[in-house]
């Protein structure tokens, strides 16, 4: 696998991870780039993305758009709480745009 990963988080994900792991510890785990989901992010098609976000409609749509645009080489999506069936169905619907 890749030797480095991109961590993409929302405000809640950042609040969850900050007291547990500092930047140095994340780098030891292979995370070299830290990006906020709600901000403008460039494409890094040769790197895998690891998401840590709340399961909201806004986040689901943003992640699906990343997938559709092929921003990263793979997508490991970690939600901070259980995801409703409705949101999973919305995610699946958004992913139908994949080529």
CSV table of C-alpha atoms in Angstrom, one decimal:
chain,number,residue,atom,x,y,z
A,1,UNK,CA,0.0,0.0,0.0
A,2,UNK,CA,0.9,3.7,0.0
A,3,UNK,CA,3.4,5.0,2.6
A,4,UNK,CA,1.3,8.1,3.2
A,5,UNK,CA,-2.3,9.0,3.6
A,6,UNK,CA,-4.5,12.1,3.6
A,7,UNK,CA,-6.7,12.7,6.6
A,8,UNK,CA,-9.8,14.6,5.8
A,9,UNK,CA,-12.0,15.7,8.7
A,10,UNK,CA,-14.8,18.0,9.7
A,11,UNK,CA,-14.9,20.1,12.8
A,12,UNK,CA,-16.2,17.3,14.9
A,13,UNK,CA,-13.7,14.8,13.6
A,14,UNK,CA,-10.9,17.2,14.4
A,15,UNK,CA,-12.2,17.6,18.0
A,16,UNK,CA,-12.3,13.8,18.3
A,17,UNK,CA,-8.8,13.1,17.1
A,18,UNK,CA,-6.9,16.2,18.5
A,19,UNK,CA,-6.8,15.1,22.2
A,20,UNK,CA,-5.8,11.5,21.2
A,21,UNK,CA,-3.1,12.0,18.5
A,22,UNK,CA,-0.8,14.9,17.7
A,23,UNK,CA,0.6,15.7,14.3
A,24,UNK,CA,3.8,13.8,15.0
A,25,UNK,CA,1.9,10.7,16.0
A,26,UNK,CA,-0.3,10.9,12.9
A,27,UNK,CA,2.8,11.2,10.7
A,28,UNK,CA,4.2,8.0,12.3
A,29,UNK,CA,0.9,6.3,11.3
A,30,UNK,CA,1.5,7.5,7.7
A,31,UNK,CA,-0.7,10.6,7.6
A,32,UNK,CA,1.2,13.3,5.9
A,33,UNK,CA,-1.6,15.7,4.8
A,34,UNK,CA,-4.4,17.1,6.9
A,35,UNK,CA,-7.4,18.7,5.2
A,36,UNK,CA,-10.8,20.0,6.2
A,37,UNK,CA,-13.7,18.5,4.3
A,38,UNK,CA,-15.5,21.8,4.1
A,39,UNK,CA,-12.6,23.7,2.6
A,40,UNK,CA,-11.3,23.8,-1.0
A,41,UNK,CA,-9.0,20.7,-1.6
A,42,UNK,CA,-6.9,19.8,-4.6
A,43,UNK,CA,-6.7,16.4,-6.2
A,44,UNK,CA,-4.1,14.0,-5.0
A,45,UNK,CA,-5.0,11.0,-7.2
A,46,UNK,CA,-2.0,8.8,-6.1
A,47,UNK,CA,-2.8,9.0,-2.4
A,48,UNK,CA,-5.5,7.3,-0.3
A,49,UNK,CA,-7.9,9.5,1.7
A,50,UNK,CA,-9.0,8.6,5.2
A,51,UNK,CA,-12.2,10.5,6.3
A,52,UNK,CA,-13.2,11.1,9.9
A,53,UNK,CA,-16.5,13.0,9.9
A,54,UNK,CA,-20.0,13.1,11.3
A,55,UNK,CA,-22.6,11.4,9.2
A,56,UNK,CA,-24.4,14.5,7.9
A,57,UNK,CA,-26.0,15.0,4.5
A,58,UNK,CA,-23.6,17.8,3.7
A,59,UNK,CA,-20.6,15.5,4.5
A,60,UNK,CA,-22.1,12.6,2.5
A,61,UNK,CA,-22.5,14.7,-0.5
A,62,UNK,CA,-19.0,16.2,-0.3
A,63,UNK,CA,-17.4,12.7,0.0
A,64,UNK,CA,-19.4,11.4,-2.9
A,65,UNK,CA,-18.3,14.4,-5.0
A,66,UNK,CA,-14.7,13.6,-4.1
A,67,UNK,CA,-15.3,10.0,-5.3
A,68,UNK,CA,-17.0,11.1,-8.5
A,69,UNK,CA,-14.2,13.6,-9.3
A,70,UNK,CA,-11.5,10.9,-8.5
A,71,UNK,CA,-9.7,13.2,-6.1
A,72,UNK,CA,-7.8,10.3,-4.3
A,73,UNK,CA,-6.7,6.8,-5.1
A,74,UNK,CA,-9.0,5.2,-2.5
A,75,UNK,CA,-11.6,6.3,0.1
A,76,UNK,CA,-11.6,5.0,3.7
A,77,UNK,CA,-14.7,6.6,5.3
A,78,UNK,CA,-15.0,6.6,9.1
A,79,UNK,CA,-18.1,8.2,10.6
A,80,UNK,CA,-18.1,9.4,14.2
A,81,UNK,CA,-21.5,7.9,14.9
A,82,UNK,CA,-23.9,5.4,13.2
A,83,UNK,CA,-25.2,6.3,9.8
A,84,UNK,CA,-28.9,6.2,9.0
A,85,UNK,CA,-30.2,4.1,6.2
A,86,UNK,CA,-31.5,7.3,4.6
A,87,UNK,CA,-28.0,8.8,4.5
A,88,UNK,CA,-26.5,5.6,3.1
A,89,UNK,CA,-29.1,5.6,0.4
A,90,UNK,CA,-28.3,9.2,-0.4
A,91,UNK,CA,-24.6,8.3,-0.6
A,92,UNK,CA,-25.4,5.5,-3.0
A,93,UNK,CA,-27.5,7.8,-5.1
A,94,UNK,CA,-24.7,10.4,-5.3
A,95,UNK,CA,-22.2,7.7,-6.3
A,96,UNK,CA,-24.3,6.7,-9.3
A,97,UNK,CA,-22.5,9.5,-11.1
A,98,UNK,CA,-19.2,7.5,-11.0
A,99,UNK,CA,-17.9,6.8,-14.5
